[in-house]
Short mmCIF file of C-alpha atoms in Angstrom, two decimals:
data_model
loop_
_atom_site.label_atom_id
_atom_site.label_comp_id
_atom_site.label_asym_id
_atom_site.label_seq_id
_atom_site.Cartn_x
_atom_site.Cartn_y
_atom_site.Cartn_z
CA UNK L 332 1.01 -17.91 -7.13
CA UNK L 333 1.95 -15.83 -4.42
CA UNK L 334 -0.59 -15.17 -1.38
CA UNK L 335 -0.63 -13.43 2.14
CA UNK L 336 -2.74 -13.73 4.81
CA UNK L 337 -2.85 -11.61 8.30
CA UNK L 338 -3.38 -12.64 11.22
CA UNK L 339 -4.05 -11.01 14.87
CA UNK L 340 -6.20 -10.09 17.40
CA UNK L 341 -9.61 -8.37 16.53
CA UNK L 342 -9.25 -5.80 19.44
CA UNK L 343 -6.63 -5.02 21.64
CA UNK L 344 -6.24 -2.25 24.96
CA UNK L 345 -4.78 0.99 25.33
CA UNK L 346 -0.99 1.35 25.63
CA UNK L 347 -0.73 -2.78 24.94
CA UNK L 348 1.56 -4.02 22.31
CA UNK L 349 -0.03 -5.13 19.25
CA UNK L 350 1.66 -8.27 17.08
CA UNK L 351 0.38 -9.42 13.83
CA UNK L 352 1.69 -12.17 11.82
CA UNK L 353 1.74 -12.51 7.52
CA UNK L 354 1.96 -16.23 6.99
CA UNK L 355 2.76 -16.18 2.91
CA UNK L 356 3.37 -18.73 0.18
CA UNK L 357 4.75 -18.69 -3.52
CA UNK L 358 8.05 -16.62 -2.33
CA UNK L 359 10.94 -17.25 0.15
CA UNK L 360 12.68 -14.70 2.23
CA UNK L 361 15.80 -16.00 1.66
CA UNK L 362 15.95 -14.96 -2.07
CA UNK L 363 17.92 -12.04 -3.08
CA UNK L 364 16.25 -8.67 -3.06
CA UNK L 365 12.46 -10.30 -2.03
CA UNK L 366 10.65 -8.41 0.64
CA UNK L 367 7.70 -7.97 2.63
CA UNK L 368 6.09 -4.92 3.56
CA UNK L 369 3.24 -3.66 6.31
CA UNK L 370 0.39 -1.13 5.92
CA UNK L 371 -2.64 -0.22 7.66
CA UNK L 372 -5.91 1.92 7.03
CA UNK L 373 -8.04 3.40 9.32
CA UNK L 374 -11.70 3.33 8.73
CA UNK L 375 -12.58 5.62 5.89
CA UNK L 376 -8.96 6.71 4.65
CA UNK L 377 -5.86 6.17 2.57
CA UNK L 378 -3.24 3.40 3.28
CA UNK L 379 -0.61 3.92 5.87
CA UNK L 380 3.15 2.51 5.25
CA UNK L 381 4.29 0.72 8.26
CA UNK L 382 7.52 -0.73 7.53
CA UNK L 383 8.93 -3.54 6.04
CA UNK L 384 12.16 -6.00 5.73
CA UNK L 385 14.00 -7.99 3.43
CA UNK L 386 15.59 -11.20 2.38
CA UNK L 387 18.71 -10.05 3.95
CA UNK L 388 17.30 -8.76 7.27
CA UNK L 389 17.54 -5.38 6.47
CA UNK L 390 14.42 -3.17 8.05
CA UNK L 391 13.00 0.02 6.93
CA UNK L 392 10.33 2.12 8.89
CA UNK L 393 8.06 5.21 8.77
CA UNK L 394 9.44 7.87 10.94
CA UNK L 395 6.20 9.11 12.62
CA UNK L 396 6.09 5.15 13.87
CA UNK L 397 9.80 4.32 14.20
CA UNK L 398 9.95 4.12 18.34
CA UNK L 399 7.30 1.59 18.76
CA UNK L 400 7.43 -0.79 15.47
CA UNK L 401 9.19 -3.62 15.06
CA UNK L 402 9.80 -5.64 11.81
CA UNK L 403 10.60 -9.84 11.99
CA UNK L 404 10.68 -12.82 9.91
CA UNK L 405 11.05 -16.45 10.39
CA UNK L 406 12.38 -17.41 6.73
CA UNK L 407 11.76 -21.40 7.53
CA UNK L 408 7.74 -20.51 8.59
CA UNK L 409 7.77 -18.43 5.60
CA UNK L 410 6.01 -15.56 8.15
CA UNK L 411 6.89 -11.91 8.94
CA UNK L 412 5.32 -10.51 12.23
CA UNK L 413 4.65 -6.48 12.77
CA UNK L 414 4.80 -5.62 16.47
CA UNK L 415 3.19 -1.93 17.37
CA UNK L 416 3.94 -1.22 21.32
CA UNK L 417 1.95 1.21 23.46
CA UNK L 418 -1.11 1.25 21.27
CA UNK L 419 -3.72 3.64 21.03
CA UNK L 420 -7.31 4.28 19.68
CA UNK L 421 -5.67 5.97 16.54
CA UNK L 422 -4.18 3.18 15.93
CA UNK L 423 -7.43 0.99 15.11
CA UNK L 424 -6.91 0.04 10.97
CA UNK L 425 -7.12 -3.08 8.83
CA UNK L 426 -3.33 -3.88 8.74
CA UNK L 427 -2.17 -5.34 5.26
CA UNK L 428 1.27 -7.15 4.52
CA UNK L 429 1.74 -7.12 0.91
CA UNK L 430 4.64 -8.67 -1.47
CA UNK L 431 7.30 -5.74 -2.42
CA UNK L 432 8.09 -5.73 -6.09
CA UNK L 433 11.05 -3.30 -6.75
CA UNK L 434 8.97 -0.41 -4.87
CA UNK L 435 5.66 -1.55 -5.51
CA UNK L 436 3.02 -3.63 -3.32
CA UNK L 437 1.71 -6.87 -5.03
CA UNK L 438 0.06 -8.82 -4.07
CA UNK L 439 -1.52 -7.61 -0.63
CA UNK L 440 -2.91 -9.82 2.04
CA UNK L 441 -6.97 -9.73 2.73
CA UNK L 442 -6.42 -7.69 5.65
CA UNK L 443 -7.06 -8.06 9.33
CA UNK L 444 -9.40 -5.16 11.05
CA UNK L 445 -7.35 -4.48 15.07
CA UNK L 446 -9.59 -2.09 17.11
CA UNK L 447 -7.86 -0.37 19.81
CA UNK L 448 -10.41 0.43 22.49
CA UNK L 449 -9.99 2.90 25.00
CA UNK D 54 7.36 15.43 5.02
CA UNK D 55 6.64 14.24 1.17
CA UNK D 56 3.07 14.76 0.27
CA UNK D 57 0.70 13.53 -2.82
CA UNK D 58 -2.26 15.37 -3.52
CA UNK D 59 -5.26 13.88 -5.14
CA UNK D 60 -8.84 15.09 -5.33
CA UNK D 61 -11.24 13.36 -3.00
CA UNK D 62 -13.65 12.46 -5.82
CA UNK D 63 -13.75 12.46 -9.88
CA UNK D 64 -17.48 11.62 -10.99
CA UNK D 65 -17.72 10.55 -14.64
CA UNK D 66 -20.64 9.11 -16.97
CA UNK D 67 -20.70 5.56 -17.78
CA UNK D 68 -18.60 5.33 -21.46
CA UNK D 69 -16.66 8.36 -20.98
CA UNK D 70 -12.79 8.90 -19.81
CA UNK D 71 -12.13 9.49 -16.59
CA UNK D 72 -8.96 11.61 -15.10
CA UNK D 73 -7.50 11.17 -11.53
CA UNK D 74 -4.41 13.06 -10.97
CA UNK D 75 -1.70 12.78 -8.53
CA UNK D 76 0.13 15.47 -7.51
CA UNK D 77 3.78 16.27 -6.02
CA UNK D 78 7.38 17.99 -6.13
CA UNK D 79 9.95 16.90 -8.24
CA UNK D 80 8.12 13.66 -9.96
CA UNK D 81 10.42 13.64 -12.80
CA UNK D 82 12.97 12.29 -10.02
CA UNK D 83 10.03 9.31 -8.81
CA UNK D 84 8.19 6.30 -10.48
CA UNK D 85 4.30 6.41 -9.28
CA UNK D 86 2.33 3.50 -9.00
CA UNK D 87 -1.41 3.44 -9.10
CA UNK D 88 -4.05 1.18 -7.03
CA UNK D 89 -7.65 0.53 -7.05
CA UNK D 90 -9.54 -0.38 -3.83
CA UNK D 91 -13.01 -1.93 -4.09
CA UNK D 92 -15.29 -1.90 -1.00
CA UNK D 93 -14.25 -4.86 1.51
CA UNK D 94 -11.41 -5.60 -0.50
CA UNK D 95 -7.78 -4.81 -0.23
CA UNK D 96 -5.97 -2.59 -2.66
CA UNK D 97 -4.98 -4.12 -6.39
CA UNK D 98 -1.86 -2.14 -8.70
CA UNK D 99 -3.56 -0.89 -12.16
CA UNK D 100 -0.29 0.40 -13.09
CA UNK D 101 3.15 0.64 -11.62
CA UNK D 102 6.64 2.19 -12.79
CA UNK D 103 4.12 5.38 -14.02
CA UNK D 104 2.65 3.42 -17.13
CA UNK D 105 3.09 -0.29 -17.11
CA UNK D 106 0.36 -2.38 -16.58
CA UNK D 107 0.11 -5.49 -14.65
CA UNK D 108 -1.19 -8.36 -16.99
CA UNK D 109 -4.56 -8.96 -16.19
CA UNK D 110 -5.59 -4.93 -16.33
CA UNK D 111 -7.37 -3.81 -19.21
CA UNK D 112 -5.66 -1.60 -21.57
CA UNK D 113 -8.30 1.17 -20.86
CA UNK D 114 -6.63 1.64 -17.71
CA UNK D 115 -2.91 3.54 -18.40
CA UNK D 116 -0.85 5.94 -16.91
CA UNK D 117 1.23 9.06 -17.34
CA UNK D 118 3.63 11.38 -15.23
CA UNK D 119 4.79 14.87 -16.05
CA UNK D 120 7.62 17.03 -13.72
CA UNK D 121 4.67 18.27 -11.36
CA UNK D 122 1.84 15.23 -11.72
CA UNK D 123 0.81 12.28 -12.56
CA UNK D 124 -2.24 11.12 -14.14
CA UNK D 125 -4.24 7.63 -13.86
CA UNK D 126 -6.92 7.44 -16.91
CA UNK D 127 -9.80 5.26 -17.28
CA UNK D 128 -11.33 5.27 -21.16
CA UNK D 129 -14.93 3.78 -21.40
CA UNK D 130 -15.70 4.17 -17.90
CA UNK D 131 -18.16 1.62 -17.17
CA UNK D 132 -19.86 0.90 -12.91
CA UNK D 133 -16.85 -2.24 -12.44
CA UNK D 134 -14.23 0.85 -12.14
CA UNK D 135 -16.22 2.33 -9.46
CA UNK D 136 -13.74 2.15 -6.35
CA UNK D 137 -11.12 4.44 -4.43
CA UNK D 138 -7.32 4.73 -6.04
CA UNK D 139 -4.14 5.69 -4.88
CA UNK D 140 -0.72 7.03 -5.74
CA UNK D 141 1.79 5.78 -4.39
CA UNK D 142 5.89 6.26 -4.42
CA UNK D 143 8.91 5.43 -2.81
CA UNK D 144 11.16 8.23 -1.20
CA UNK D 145 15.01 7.74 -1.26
CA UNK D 146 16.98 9.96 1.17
CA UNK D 147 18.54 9.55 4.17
CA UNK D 148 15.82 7.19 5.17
CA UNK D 149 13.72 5.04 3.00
CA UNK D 150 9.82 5.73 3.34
CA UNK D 151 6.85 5.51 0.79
CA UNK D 152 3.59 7.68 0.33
CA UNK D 153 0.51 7.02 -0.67
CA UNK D 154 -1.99 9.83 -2.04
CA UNK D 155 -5.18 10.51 0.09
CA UNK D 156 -7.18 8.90 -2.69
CA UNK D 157 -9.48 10.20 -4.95
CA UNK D 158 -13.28 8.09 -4.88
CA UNK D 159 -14.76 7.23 -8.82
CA UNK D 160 -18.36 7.29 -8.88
CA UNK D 161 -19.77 6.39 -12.36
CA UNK D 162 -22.72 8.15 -12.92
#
């Protein structure tokens, strides 16, 4: 059974740098074509893709978010961690790390709600 | 930028079908996949690859894609299904990126 779970800070500052870590189980990163993926929702709307990397190292990210995210993994902790510089109040969401099946999400982690305040 | 559409909200009488679309350019040339959000919770796939359902979803739950949309259908709608869904696909061009729909809220009636 495969499971993720988020972890991070509940709130962080203005123009800080915001890290999150997805401990998971029931998969390892160093099996051929396995990945894990980030996304985050605001209050109220639709998911946001983040970024994500794979069992080879290999990182994808959105554009709009490109200059301040960065993508790791520790394949022996069995944990990927999302790192967001210069944060902002628009950036307050519940940030997910899911499981990446071909180019599907399943399954996703609980979540973890990071206010930004101002 | 690569957009879905979907409508904010489909409302729908408990035992009847309901219809949320998806829309976009050039589907024939992308596989959709379709999740279901309940309150608190975080999002679950009903159907991925445009039809194929995960085991463990009902078959009143399917999906179908033409060239401009794509369509997630609920028959015998009953207040369980009542959540927020989402399209989503994966774009492959000179950079890889995915999209998810703006999400369309089910209210059974």
């Amino acid at each position: 059974q495969i499971t993720l779970q988020e972890s991070g800070p509940s709130v962080v500052k203005s123009t800080q740098t915001l890290t999150v870590t997805c401990t998971f189980s029931g998969f390892s990163l160093s099996t051929y074509a396995v990945g894990v993926t980030w996304i985050r929702q605001p209050p109220g709307k639709a998911p946001e893709w983040l970024g994500l990397i794979y069992w080879n190292g290999e990182e994808a990210y959105s554009p709009s978010l490109k200059s301040r995210l960065t993508i790791t993994k520790d394949t022996s902790k069995n944990l990927v961690v999302l790192t967001l510089t210069n944060v902002e109040p628009e950036d307050t969401a519940t940030y997910y790390c899911a499981h990446v099946v071909s180019d599907w999400f399943d399954p996703w982690g609980q979540g973890t709600l990071v206010t930004v305040s101002s | 930028s690569y957009v879905l559409t979907q409508p904010p909200s489909v409302s729908v009488a408990p035992g009847q079908t309901a219809r949320i679309p998806c829309g976009g350019r050039n589907f024939g040339t992308k596989t959709v996949h379709w999740y279901q959000q309940k309150p608190g919770h975080a999002p679950v796939v009903v159907v991925h690859d445009d039809t194929v359902r995960p085991s463990g979803i009902p078959d009143r739950i399917s999906g179908s894609k033409s060239e401009s949309a794509a369509t997630l259908t609920i028959d015998r709608v009953d207040a369980g299904d009542e959540a927020d869904y989402y399209c989503q696909v994966w774009i492959s061009t000179s950079e890889q990126t995915v999209v998810f729909g703006g999400g369309t809220r089910l209210t059974v009636l």
